Amino acid sequence: MRPVPEDWQRALTLVAHPDDLEYGASTAIAKWTAEGRTVVQVLATRGEAGIDGMDPAEAARIRTDEQVEAARAVGVDTVEFLDHPDGMLEYGLPLRRDIARAIRRHRPEVVITGNFRETWPGGEGFNMADHRVFGLAVLDAVRDAANRWVFRDLGLEPWQGVRFALVANSPQAAHYVDVTGHLAAGIASLRAHRAYFDGLGQDFDPDAFLTGICEQAGRDAGVPHAMPFELIEL
């Protein structure tokens, strides 16, 4: 495990749904904002298809509020939604265009996204379509945003300043962020998704989940608590 470079000031998170960041990445975000870095969150959907027993319009409203609360718990003030349909994300130019617009507007040095690989760490399960589609679109949109001849109609100057992408919860993680002292903030951000967890009808313990990840990664990295990431240079 190698440390994630931290000689940067601006990061943009790009994930598919409310709660995607909070299963790990938000704990690192808590550290970065505490150090004075700027982090902006952009989400593809409002998670309206994520609660089986709740009307999508109501779910979108509640999950939007929960994401804003989760962001505030880790020092993030700006949360934006692209309003693509939850559960039906399609890889293609419309999605890449919206992501490229966000990158050109916010001009980050680092982009953070969720796992888009087929499986989760340990080779468990099969990742859902939204995650796989969106993560790939994020990486391609970084290059789109840097090319002034792509998406010229956006009326925004190209941004070539993204140095690398960090992929949270990836089975190919080989880097880490030392999050010692920031685990409590990460847990608070995950706990903000109360309605979503209630809707799942499962016994889920945010404290145990995040503590387990941070302690294991910490042992691998040689620090008390760490968060693992896959780093992709761009």
JSON list of C-alpha atoms in Angstrom, two decimals:
[
{"chain": "A", "resi": 1, "resn": "MET", "atom": "CA", "xyz": [0.00, 0.00, 0.00]},
{"chain": "A", "resi": 2, "resn": "ARG", "atom": "CA", "xyz": [1.31, 3.41, -1.01]},
{"chain": "A", "resi": 3, "resn": "PRO", "atom": "CA", "xyz": [0.05, 6.75, 0.31]},
{"chain": "A", "resi": 4, "resn": "VAL", "atom": "CA", "xyz": [-2.21, 8.83, -1.91]},
{"chain": "A", "resi": 5, "resn": "PRO", "atom": "CA", "xyz": [-0.41, 12.06, -2.93]},
{"chain": "A", "resi": 6, "resn": "GLU", "atom": "CA", "xyz": [-1.91, 15.00, -1.07]},
{"chain": "A", "resi": 7, "resn": "ASP", "atom": "CA", "xyz": [-0.13, 17.95, -2.66]},
{"chain": "A", "resi": 8, "resn": "TRP", "atom": "CA", "xyz": [-3.39, 19.35, -4.07]},
{"chain": "A", "resi": 9, "resn": "GLN", "atom": "CA", "xyz": [-6.18, 21.69, -2.94]},
{"chain": "A", "resi": 10, "resn": "ARG", "atom": "CA", "xyz": [-9.36, 20.96, -4.97]},
{"chain": "A", "resi": 11, "resn": "ALA", "atom": "CA", "xyz": [-11.22, 17.67, -5.39]},
{"chain": "A", "resi": 12, "resn": "LEU", "atom": "CA", "xyz": [-14.47, 16.75, -7.11]},
{"chain": "A", "resi": 13, "resn": "THR", "atom": "CA", "xyz": [-16.40, 13.63, -6.13]},
{"chain": "A", "resi": 14, "resn": "LEU", "atom": "CA", "xyz": [-18.52, 12.02, -8.84]},
{"chain": "A", "resi": 15, "resn": "VAL", "atom": "CA", "xyz": [-20.74, 9.09, -7.88]},
{"chain": "A", "resi": 16, "resn": "ALA", "atom": "CA", "xyz": [-23.99, 7.54, -9.04]},
{"chain": "A", "resi": 17, "resn": "HIS", "atom": "CA", "xyz": [-26.19, 7.64, -5.92]},
{"chain": "A", "resi": 18, "resn": "PRO", "atom": "CA", "xyz": [-26.69, 9.17, -2.49]},
{"chain": "A", "resi": 19, "resn": "ASP", "atom": "CA", "xyz": [-24.73, 7.03, 0.01]},
{"chain": "A", "resi": 20, "resn": "ASP", "atom": "CA", "xyz": [-22.11, 5.82, -2.51]},
{"chain": "A", "resi": 21, "resn": "LEU", "atom": "CA", "xyz": [-19.41, 8.05, -1.00]},
{"chain": "A", "resi": 22, "resn": "GLU", "atom": "CA", "xyz": [-20.23, 7.26, 2.58]},
{"chain": "A", "resi": 23, "resn": "TYR", "atom": "CA", "xyz": [-19.13, 3.62, 2.51]},
{"chain": "A", "resi": 24, "resn": "GLY", "atom": "CA", "xyz": [-15.55, 4.79, 2.75]},
{"chain": "A", "resi": 25, "resn": "ALA", "atom": "CA", "xyz": [-14.58, 7.80, 0.66]},
{"chain": "A", "resi": 26, "resn": "SER", "atom": "CA", "xyz": [-16.27, 10.33, 2.93]},
{"chain": "A", "resi": 27, "resn": "THR", "atom": "CA", "xyz": [-13.95, 9.37, 5.79]},
{"chain": "A", "resi": 28, "resn": "ALA", "atom": "CA", "xyz": [-11.01, 10.54, 3.66]},
{"chain": "A", "resi": 29, "resn": "ILE", "atom": "CA", "xyz": [-13.00, 13.61, 2.63]},
{"chain": "A", "resi": 30, "resn": "ALA", "atom": "CA", "xyz": [-13.39, 14.49, 6.32]},
{"chain": "A", "resi": 31, "resn": "LYS", "atom": "CA", "xyz": [-9.62, 14.54, 6.63]},
{"chain": "A", "resi": 32, "resn": "TRP", "atom": "CA", "xyz": [-9.11, 16.65, 3.53]},
{"chain": "A", "resi": 33, "resn": "THR", "atom": "CA", "xyz": [-11.67, 19.30, 4.43]},
{"chain": "A", "resi": 34, "resn": "ALA", "atom": "CA", "xyz": [-10.28, 19.49, 7.96]},
{"chain": "A", "resi": 35, "resn": "GLU", "atom": "CA", "xyz": [-6.92, 20.30, 6.37]},
{"chain": "A", "resi": 36, "resn": "GLY", "atom": "CA", "xyz": [-8.49, 23.16, 4.42]},
{"chain": "A", "resi": 37, "resn": "ARG", "atom": "CA", "xyz": [-8.93, 21.48, 1.04]},
{"chain": "A", "resi": 38, "resn": "THR", "atom": "CA", "xyz": [-12.02, 22.14, -1.07]},
{"chain": "A", "resi": 39, "resn": "VAL", "atom": "CA", "xyz": [-14.22, 19.16, -1.94]},
{"chain": "A", "resi": 40, "resn": "VAL", "atom": "CA", "xyz": [-17.38, 19.40, -4.07]},
{"chain": "A", "resi": 41, "resn": "GLN", "atom": "CA", "xyz": [-19.86, 16.55, -4.49]},
{"chain": "A", "resi": 42, "resn": "VAL", "atom": "CA", "xyz": [-21.70, 15.81, -7.75]},
{"chain": "A", "resi": 43, "resn": "LEU", "atom": "CA", "xyz": [-24.13, 12.89, -8.00]},
{"chain": "A", "resi": 44, "resn": "ALA", "atom": "CA", "xyz": [-25.65, 11.42, -11.14]},
{"chain": "A", "resi": 45, "resn": "THR", "atom": "CA", "xyz": [-29.02, 10.60, -9.54]},
{"chain": "A", "resi": 46, "resn": "ARG", "atom": "CA", "xyz": [-31.09, 11.36, -6.46]},
{"chain": "A", "resi": 47, "resn": "GLY", "atom": "CA", "xyz": [-31.46, 7.69, -5.60]},
{"chain": "A", "resi": 48, "resn": "GLU", "atom": "CA", "xyz": [-35.18, 7.66, -6.29]},
{"chain": "A", "resi": 49, "resn": "ALA", "atom": "CA", "xyz": [-35.26, 3.95, -7.20]},
{"chain": "A", "resi": 50, "resn": "GLY", "atom": "CA", "xyz": [-33.40, 2.84, -4.10]},
{"chain": "A", "resi": 51, "resn": "ILE", "atom": "CA", "xyz": [-36.24, 2.28, -1.60]},
{"chain": "A", "resi": 52, "resn": "ASP", "atom": "CA", "xyz": [-38.68, -0.40, -2.67]},
{"chain": "A", "resi": 53, "resn": "GLY", "atom": "CA", "xyz": [-41.50, 0.63, -0.34]},
{"chain": "A", "resi": 54, "resn": "MET", "atom": "CA", "xyz": [-41.36, 4.35, -1.09]},
{"chain": "A", "resi": 55, "resn": "ASP", "atom": "CA", "xyz": [-42.66, 6.35, -4.04]},
{"chain": "A", "resi": 56, "resn": "PRO", "atom": "CA", "xyz": [-39.72, 7.51, -6.19]},
{"chain": "A", "resi": 57, "resn": "ALA", "atom": "CA", "xyz": [-40.59, 11.21, -5.85]},
{"chain": "A", "resi": 58, "resn": "GLU", "atom": "CA", "xyz": [-40.61, 10.95, -2.05]},
{"chain": "A", "resi": 59, "resn": "ALA", "atom": "CA", "xyz": [-37.46, 8.83, -2.05]},
{"chain": "A", "resi": 60, "resn": "ALA", "atom": "CA", "xyz": [-35.67, 11.43, -4.19]},
{"chain": "A", "resi": 61, "resn": "ARG", "atom": "CA", "xyz": [-36.60, 14.21, -1.77]},
{"chain": "A", "resi": 62, "resn": "ILE", "atom": "CA", "xyz": [-35.54, 12.29, 1.32]},
{"chain": "A", "resi": 63, "resn": "ARG", "atom": "CA", "xyz": [-32.34, 10.91, -0.14]},
{"chain": "A", "resi": 64, "resn": "THR", "atom": "CA", "xyz": [-31.33, 14.33, -1.43]},
{"chain": "A", "resi": 65, "resn": "ASP", "atom": "CA", "xyz": [-31.71, 15.72, 2.09]},
{"chain": "A", "resi": 66, "resn": "GLU", "atom": "CA", "xyz": [-29.77, 12.80, 3.54]},
{"chain": "A", "resi": 67, "resn": "GLN", "atom": "CA", "xyz": [-26.92, 13.33, 1.11]},
{"chain": "A", "resi": 68, "resn": "VAL", "atom": "CA", "xyz": [-26.67, 17.01, 1.99]},
{"chain": "A", "resi": 69, "resn": "GLU", "atom": "CA", "xyz": [-26.58, 16.06, 5.68]},
{"chain": "A", "resi": 70, "resn": "ALA", "atom": "CA", "xyz": [-23.94, 13.40, 5.01]},
{"chain": "A", "resi": 71, "resn": "ALA", "atom": "CA", "xyz": [-21.82, 15.92, 3.11]},
{"chain": "A", "resi": 72, "resn": "ARG", "atom": "CA", "xyz": [-22.01, 18.48, 5.90]},
{"chain": "A", "resi": 73, "resn": "ALA", "atom": "CA", "xyz": [-20.83, 15.85, 8.39]},
{"chain": "A", "resi": 74, "resn": "VAL", "atom": "CA", "xyz": [-17.50, 15.72, 6.54]},
{"chain": "A", "resi": 75, "resn": "GLY", "atom": "CA", "xyz": [-17.15, 19.44, 5.81]},
{"chain": "A", "resi": 76, "resn": "VAL", "atom": "CA", "xyz": [-18.62, 19.61, 2.28]},
{"chain": "A", "resi": 77, "resn": "ASP", "atom": "CA", "xyz": [-20.97, 22.51, 1.54]},
{"chain": "A", "resi": 78, "resn": "THR", "atom": "CA", "xyz": [-21.60, 22.09, -2.20]},
{"chain": "A", "resi": 79, "resn": "VAL", "atom": "CA", "xyz": [-23.69, 19.11, -3.34]},
{"chain": "A", "resi": 80, "resn": "GLU", "atom": "CA", "xyz": [-25.05, 18.98, -6.89]},
{"chain": "A", "resi": 81, "resn": "PHE", "atom": "CA", "xyz": [-27.22, 16.48, -8.77]},
{"chain": "A", "resi": 82, "resn": "LEU", "atom": "CA", "xyz": [-27.19, 15.76, -12.49]},
{"chain": "A", "resi": 83, "resn": "ASP", "atom": "CA", "xyz": [-30.73, 14.27, -12.27]},
{"chain": "A", "resi": 84, "resn": "HIS", "atom": "CA", "xyz": [-30.16, 11.24, -14.45]},
{"chain": "A", "resi": 85, "resn": "PRO", "atom": "CA", "xyz": [-32.60, 8.37, -13.76]},
{"chain": "A", "resi": 86, "resn": "ASP", "atom": "CA", "xyz": [-31.64, 6.11, -10.88]},
{"chain": "A", "resi": 87, "resn": "GLY", "atom": "CA", "xyz": [-31.15, 2.50, -11.90]},
{"chain": "A", "resi": 88, "resn": "MET", "atom": "CA", "xyz": [-31.09, 3.37, -15.59]},
{"chain": "A", "resi": 89, "resn": "LEU", "atom": "CA", "xyz": [-27.79, 5.16, -16.17]},
{"chain": "A", "resi": 90, "resn": "GLU", "atom": "CA", "xyz": [-26.56, 4.70, -19.71]},
{"chain": "A", "resi": 91, "resn": "TYR", "atom": "CA", "xyz": [-22.98, 5.03, -20.83]},
{"chain": "A", "resi": 92, "resn": "GLY", "atom": "CA", "xyz": [-22.85, 7.52, -23.68]},
{"chain": "A", "resi": 93, "resn": "LEU", "atom": "CA", "xyz": [-22.27, 11.10, -24.74]},
{"chain": "A", "resi": 94, "resn": "PRO", "atom": "CA", "xyz": [-25.13, 12.68, -22.73]},
{"chain": "A", "resi": 95, "resn": "LEU", "atom": "CA", "xyz": [-23.71, 11.33, -19.48]},
{"chain": "A", "resi": 96, "resn": "ARG", "atom": "CA", "xyz": [-20.11, 12.12, -20.39]},
{"chain": "A", "resi": 97, "resn": "ARG", "atom": "CA", "xyz": [-21.19, 15.63, -21.41]},
{"chain": "A", "resi": 98, "resn": "ASP", "atom": "CA", "xyz": [-22.81, 16.34, -18.04]},
{"chain": "A", "resi": 99, "resn": "ILE", "atom": "CA", "xyz": [-19.80, 15.04, -16.14]},
{"chain": "A", "resi": 100, "resn": "ALA", "atom": "CA", "xyz": [-17.39, 17.01, -18.34]},
{"chain": "A", "resi": 101, "resn": "ARG", "atom": "CA", "xyz": [-19.42, 20.13, -17.65]},
{"chain": "A", "resi": 102, "resn": "ALA", "atom": "CA", "xyz": [-19.06, 19.60, -13.91]},
{"chain": "A", "resi": 103, "resn": "ILE", "atom": "CA", "xyz": [-15.31, 19.07, -14.25]},
{"chain": "A", "resi": 104, "resn": "ARG", "atom": "CA", "xyz": [-14.87, 22.24, -16.33]},
{"chain": "A", "resi": 105, "resn": "ARG", "atom": "CA", "xyz": [-16.95, 24.24, -13.86]},
{"chain": "A", "resi": 106, "resn": "HIS", "atom": "CA", "xyz": [-15.24, 23.07, -10.68]},
{"chain": "A", "resi": 107, "resn": "ARG", "atom": "CA", "xyz": [-11.71, 22.60, -12.09]},
{"chain": "A", "resi": 108, "resn": "PRO", "atom": "CA", "xyz": [-10.51, 19.90, -9.68]},
{"chain": "A", "resi": 109, "resn": "GLU", "atom": "CA", "xyz": [-7.01, 18.54, -9.33]},
{"chain": "A", "resi": 110, "resn": "VAL", "atom": "CA", "xyz": [-8.32, 15.19, -8.13]},
{"chain": "A", "resi": 111, "resn": "VAL", "atom": "CA", "xyz": [-11.48, 13.30, -9.06]},
{"chain": "A", "resi": 112, "resn": "ILE", "atom": "CA", "xyz": [-12.99, 10.75, -6.66]},
{"chain": "A", "resi": 113, "resn": "THR", "atom": "CA", "xyz": [-15.49, 8.14, -7.79]},
{"chain": "A", "resi": 114, "resn": "GLY", "atom": "CA", "xyz": [-16.91, 4.80, -6.69]},
{"chain": "A", "resi": 115, "resn": "ASN", "atom": "CA", "xyz": [-16.02, 1.26, -7.62]},
{"chain": "A", "resi": 116, "resn": "PHE", "atom": "CA", "xyz": [-16.84, 0.53, -11.26]},
{"chain": "A", "resi": 117, "resn": "ARG", "atom": "CA", "xyz": [-15.14, -2.86, -11.42]},
{"chain": "A", "resi": 118, "resn": "GLU", "atom": "CA", "xyz": [-17.31, -5.96, -11.85]},
{"chain": "A", "resi": 119, "resn": "THR", "atom": "CA", "xyz": [-16.80, -7.17, -8.28]},
{"chain": "A", "resi": 120, "resn": "TRP", "atom": "CA", "xyz": [-16.19, -5.74, -4.81]},
{"chain": "A", "resi": 121, "resn": "PRO", "atom": "CA", "xyz": [-13.04, -6.20, -2.70]},
{"chain": "A", "resi": 122, "resn": "GLY", "atom": "CA", "xyz": [-12.36, -9.86, -2.12]},
{"chain": "A", "resi": 123, "resn": "GLY", "atom": "CA", "xyz": [-14.07, -10.76, -5.39]},
{"chain": "A", "resi": 124, "resn": "GLU", "atom": "CA", "xyz": [-17.48, -10.66, -3.72]},
{"chain": "A", "resi": 125, "resn": "GLY", "atom": "CA", "xyz": [-20.76, -10.11, -5.53]},
{"chain": "A", "resi": 126, "resn": "PHE", "atom": "CA", "xyz": [-21.41, -8.51, -8.89]},
{"chain": "A", "resi": 127, "resn": "ASN", "atom": "CA", "xyz": [-21.40, -4.73, -9.03]},
{"chain": "A", "resi": 128, "resn": "MET", "atom": "CA", "xyz": [-24.59, -3.02, -10.22]},
{"chain": "A", "resi": 129, "resn": "ALA", "atom": "CA", "xyz": [-24.95, -1.48, -13.66]},
{"chain": "A", "resi": 130, "resn": "ASP", "atom": "CA", "xyz": [-25.17, 2.15, -12.49]},
{"chain": "A", "resi": 131, "resn": "HIS", "atom": "CA", "xyz": [-21.81, 1.89, -10.72]},
{"chain": "A", "resi": 132, "resn": "ARG", "atom": "CA", "xyz": [-20.09, 0.18, -13.64]},
{"chain": "A", "resi": 133, "resn": "VAL", "atom": "CA", "xyz": [-21.51, 2.61, -16.21]},
{"chain": "A", "resi": 134, "resn": "PHE", "atom": "CA", "xyz": [-20.92, 5.77, -14.23]},
{"chain": "A", "resi": 135, "resn": "GLY", "atom": "CA", "xyz": [-17.36, 5.10, -13.13]},
{"chain": "A", "resi": 136, "resn": "LEU", "atom": "CA", "xyz": [-16.26, 4.44, -16.70]},
{"chain": "A", "resi": 137, "resn": "ALA", "atom": "CA", "xyz": [-18.03, 7.59, -17.87]},
{"chain": "A", "resi": 138, "resn": "VAL", "atom": "CA", "xyz": [-16.23, 9.60, -15.18]},
{"chain": "A", "resi": 139, "resn": "LEU", "atom": "CA", "xyz": [-12.79, 8.51, -16.35]},
{"chain": "A", "resi": 140, "resn": "ASP", "atom": "CA", "xyz": [-13.64, 9.21, -19.99]},
{"chain": "A", "resi": 141, "resn": "ALA", "atom": "CA", "xyz": [-15.19, 12.57, -19.12]},
{"chain": "A", "resi": 142, "resn": "VAL", "atom": "CA", "xyz": [-11.95, 13.70, -17.48]},
{"chain": "A", "resi": 143, "resn": "ARG", "atom": "CA", "xyz": [-10.33, 13.46, -20.90]},
{"chain": "A", "resi": 144, "resn": "ASP", "atom": "CA", "xyz": [-13.40, 14.98, -22.56]},
{"chain": "A", "resi": 145, "resn": "ALA", "atom": "CA", "xyz": [-13.18, 17.97, -20.22]},
{"chain": "A", "resi": 146, "resn": "ALA", "atom": "CA", "xyz": [-9.52, 18.47, -21.11]},
{"chain": "A", "resi": 147, "resn": "ASN", "atom": "CA", "xyz": [-10.11, 18.55, -24.88]},
{"chain": "A", "resi": 148, "resn": "ARG", "atom": "CA", "xyz": [-11.30, 21.94, -26.10]},
{"chain": "A", "resi": 149, "resn": "TRP", "atom": "CA", "xyz": [-12.71, 20.39, -29.26]},
{"chain": "A", "resi": 150, "resn": "VAL", "atom": "CA", "xyz": [-15.02, 18.02, -27.37]},
{"chain": "A", "resi": 151, "resn": "PHE", "atom": "CA", "xyz": [-18.38, 19.37, -26.11]},
{"chain": "A", "resi": 152, "resn": "ARG", "atom": "CA", "xyz": [-17.66, 22.83, -27.51]},
{"chain": "A", "resi": 153, "resn": "ASP", "atom": "CA", "xyz": [-21.29, 23.80, -26.99]},
{"chain": "A", "resi": 154, "resn": "LEU", "atom": "CA", "xyz": [-20.81, 23.90, -23.20]},
{"chain": "A", "resi": 155, "resn": "GLY", "atom": "CA", "xyz": [-19.23, 27.34, -23.50]},
{"chain": "A", "resi": 156, "resn": "LEU", "atom": "CA", "xyz": [-16.63, 26.47, -20.86]},
{"chain": "A", "resi": 157, "resn": "GLU", "atom": "CA", "xyz": [-12.87, 26.51, -21.11]},
{"chain": "A", "resi": 158, "resn": "PRO", "atom": "CA", "xyz": [-11.25, 23.06, -21.11]},
{"chain": "A", "resi": 159, "resn": "TRP", "atom": "CA", "xyz": [-9.74, 21.83, -17.85]},
{"chain": "A", "resi": 160, "resn": "GLN", "atom": "CA", "xyz": [-6.56, 19.80, -18.08]},
{"chain": "A", "resi": 161, "resn": "GLY", "atom": "CA", "xyz": [-5.68, 19.96, -14.40]},
{"chain": "A", "resi": 162, "resn": "VAL", "atom": "CA", "xyz": [-6.99, 16.60, -13.17]},
{"chain": "A", "resi": 163, "resn": "ARG", "atom": "CA", "xyz": [-3.91, 14.67, -12.06]},
{"chain": "A", "resi": 164, "resn": "PHE", "atom": "CA", "xyz": [-5.50, 11.39, -11.04]},
{"chain": "A", "resi": 165, "resn": "ALA", "atom": "CA", "xyz": [-8.71, 9.67, -10.06]},
{"chain": "A", "resi": 166, "resn": "LEU", "atom": "CA", "xyz": [-9.29, 7.86, -6.79]},
{"chain": "A", "resi": 167, "resn": "VAL", "atom": "CA", "xyz": [-11.68, 4.91, -6.86]},
{"chain": "A", "resi": 168, "resn": "ALA", "atom": "CA", "xyz": [-13.24, 4.00, -3.52]},
{"chain": "A", "resi": 169, "resn": "ASN", "atom": "CA", "xyz": [-14.15, 0.42, -2.55]},
{"chain": "A", "resi": 170, "resn": "SER", "atom": "CA", "xyz": [-12.21, -0.98, -5.50]},
{"chain": "A", "resi": 171, "resn": "PRO", "atom": "CA", "xyz": [-10.91, -4.57, -5.55]},
{"chain": "A", "resi": 172, "resn": "GLN", "atom": "CA", "xyz": [-7.77, -3.15, -7.16]},
{"chain": "A", "resi": 173, "resn": "ALA", "atom": "CA", "xyz": [-6.93, -0.70, -4.37]},
{"chain": "A", "resi": 174, "resn": "ALA", "atom": "CA", "xyz": [-3.18, -0.26, -3.87]},
{"chain": "A", "resi": 175, "resn": "HIS", "atom": "CA", "xyz": [-3.09, 3.21, -2.25]},
{"chain": "A", "resi": 176, "resn": "TYR", "atom": "CA", "xyz": [-4.35, 4.55, 1.04]},
{"chain": "A", "resi": 177, "resn": "VAL", "atom": "CA", "xyz": [-5.25, 7.73, 2.87]},
{"chain": "A", "resi": 178, "resn": "ASP", "atom": "CA", "xyz": [-4.33, 7.94, 6.56]},
{"chain": "A", "resi": 179, "resn": "VAL", "atom": "CA", "xyz": [-7.69, 8.83, 8.13]},
{"chain": "A", "resi": 180, "resn": "THR", "atom": "CA", "xyz": [-6.60, 8.48, 11.76]},
{"chain": "A", "resi": 181, "resn": "GLY", "atom": "CA", "xyz": [-8.74, 10.85, 13.83]},
{"chain": "A", "resi": 182, "resn": "HIS", "atom": "CA", "xyz": [-11.49, 11.18, 11.21]},
{"chain": "A", "resi": 183, "resn": "LEU", "atom": "CA", "xyz": [-13.34, 7.88, 11.48]},
{"chain": "A", "resi": 184, "resn": "ALA", "atom": "CA", "xyz": [-16.10, 9.37, 13.66]},
{"chain": "A", "resi": 185, "resn": "ALA", "atom": "CA", "xyz": [-16.94, 11.95, 10.98]},
{"chain": "A", "resi": 186, "resn": "GLY", "atom": "CA", "xyz": [-17.07, 9.22, 8.34]},
{"chain": "A", "resi": 187, "resn": "ILE", "atom": "CA", "xyz": [-19.42, 7.15, 10.48]},
{"chain": "A", "resi": 188, "resn": "ALA", "atom": "CA", "xyz": [-21.65, 10.18, 11.05]},
{"chain": "A", "resi": 189, "resn": "SER", "atom": "CA", "xyz": [-21.86, 10.74, 7.29]},
{"chain": "A", "resi": 190, "resn": "LEU", "atom": "CA", "xyz": [-22.88, 7.12, 6.70]},
{"chain": "A", "resi": 191, "resn": "ARG", "atom": "CA", "xyz": [-25.43, 7.25, 9.50]},
{"chain": "A", "resi": 192, "resn": "ALA", "atom": "CA", "xyz": [-27.11, 10.21, 7.76]},
{"chain": "A", "resi": 193, "resn": "HIS", "atom": "CA", "xyz": [-28.71, 7.77, 5.29]},
{"chain": "A", "resi": 194, "resn": "ARG", "atom": "CA", "xyz": [-31.29, 6.60, 7.82]},
{"chain": "A", "resi": 195, "resn": "ALA", "atom": "CA", "xyz": [-34.30, 6.29, 5.52]},
{"chain": "A", "resi": 196, "resn": "TYR", "atom": "CA", "xyz": [-32.29, 4.31, 3.00]},
{"chain": "A", "resi": 197, "resn": "PHE", "atom": "CA", "xyz": [-31.08, 1.80, 5.58]},
{"chain": "A", "resi": 198, "resn": "ASP", "atom": "CA", "xyz": [-34.58, 1.49, 7.04]},
{"chain": "A", "resi": 199, "resn": "GLY", "atom": "CA", "xyz": [-35.91, 0.81, 3.54]},
{"chain": "A", "resi": 200, "resn": "LEU", "atom": "CA", "xyz": [-33.44, -2.00, 3.00]},
{"chain": "A", "resi": 201, "resn": "GLY", "atom": "CA", "xyz": [-34.88, -3.86, 5.94]},
{"chain": "A", "resi": 202, "resn": "GLN", "atom": "CA", "xyz": [-31.46, -5.22, 6.87]},
{"chain": "A", "resi": 203, "resn": "ASP", "atom": "CA", "xyz": [-29.43, -5.09, 10.06]},
{"chain": "A", "resi": 204, "resn": "PHE", "atom": "CA", "xyz": [-26.56, -2.80, 9.10]},
{"chain": "A", "resi": 205, "resn": "ASP", "atom": "CA", "xyz": [-24.07, -1.28, 11.56]},
{"chain": "A", "resi": 206, "resn": "PRO", "atom": "CA", "xyz": [-22.25, 1.75, 10.05]},
{"chain": "A", "resi": 207, "resn": "ASP", "atom": "CA", "xyz": [-19.81, 1.86, 12.96]},
{"chain": "A", "resi": 208, "resn": "ALA", "atom": "CA", "xyz": [-18.70, -1.74, 12.56]},
{"chain": "A", "resi": 209, "resn": "PHE", "atom": "CA", "xyz": [-18.62, -1.52, 8.76]},
{"chain": "A", "resi": 210, "resn": "LEU", "atom": "CA", "xyz": [-16.35, 1.51, 8.50]},
{"chain": "A", "resi": 211, "resn": "THR", "atom": "CA", "xyz": [-14.24, 0.61, 11.51]},
{"chain": "A", "resi": 212, "resn": "GLY", "atom": "CA", "xyz": [-13.52, -2.78, 9.97]},
{"chain": "A", "resi": 213, "resn": "ILE", "atom": "CA", "xyz": [-12.40, -1.25, 6.68]},
{"chain": "A", "resi": 214, "resn": "CYS", "atom": "CA", "xyz": [-10.24, 1.40, 8.35]},
{"chain": "A", "resi": 215, "resn": "GLU", "atom": "CA", "xyz": [-8.59, -0.98, 10.79]},
{"chain": "A", "resi": 216, "resn": "GLN", "atom": "CA", "xyz": [-7.74, -3.57, 8.12]},
{"chain": "A", "resi": 217, "resn": "ALA", "atom": "CA", "xyz": [-6.39, -0.93, 5.73]},
{"chain": "A", "resi": 218, "resn": "GLY", "atom": "CA", "xyz": [-4.52, 0.64, 8.63]},
{"chain": "A", "resi": 219, "resn": "ARG", "atom": "CA", "xyz": [-2.77, -2.65, 9.36]},
{"chain": "A", "resi": 220, "resn": "ASP", "atom": "CA", "xyz": [-1.79, -2.93, 5.71]},
{"chain": "A", "resi": 221, "resn": "ALA", "atom": "CA", "xyz": [-0.53, 0.66, 5.64]},
{"chain": "A", "resi": 222, "resn": "GLY", "atom": "CA", "xyz": [1.09, 0.75, 9.06]},
{"chain": "A", "resi": 223, "resn": "VAL", "atom": "CA", "xyz": [-1.17, 3.44, 10.55]},
{"chain": "A", "resi": 224, "resn": "PRO", "atom": "CA", "xyz": [-4.07, 3.23, 13.03]},
{"chain": "A", "resi": 225, "resn": "HIS", "atom": "CA", "xyz": [-6.81, 3.92, 10.47]},
{"chain": "A", "resi": 226, "resn": "ALA", "atom": "CA", "xyz": [-6.61, 4.12, 6.68]},
{"chain": "A", "resi": 227, "resn": "MET", "atom": "CA", "xyz": [-8.97, 4.18, 3.72]},
{"chain": "A", "resi": 228, "resn": "PRO", "atom": "CA", "xyz": [-7.94, 2.22, 0.62]},
{"chain": "A", "resi": 229, "resn": "PHE", "atom": "CA", "xyz": [-8.29, 3.58, -2.93]},
{"chain": "A", "resi": 230, "resn": "GLU", "atom": "CA", "xyz": [-7.41, 2.55, -6.44]},
{"chain": "A", "resi": 231, "resn": "LEU", "atom": "CA", "xyz": [-5.38, 5.38, -7.99]},
{"chain": "A", "resi": 232, "resn": "ILE", "atom": "CA", "xyz": [-5.65, 5.89, -11.75]},
{"chain": "A", "resi": 233, "resn": "GLU", "atom": "CA", "xyz": [-3.29, 8.41, -13.30]},
{"chain": "A", "resi": 234, "resn": "LEU", "atom": "CA", "xyz": [-4.84, 10.60, -15.97]}
]
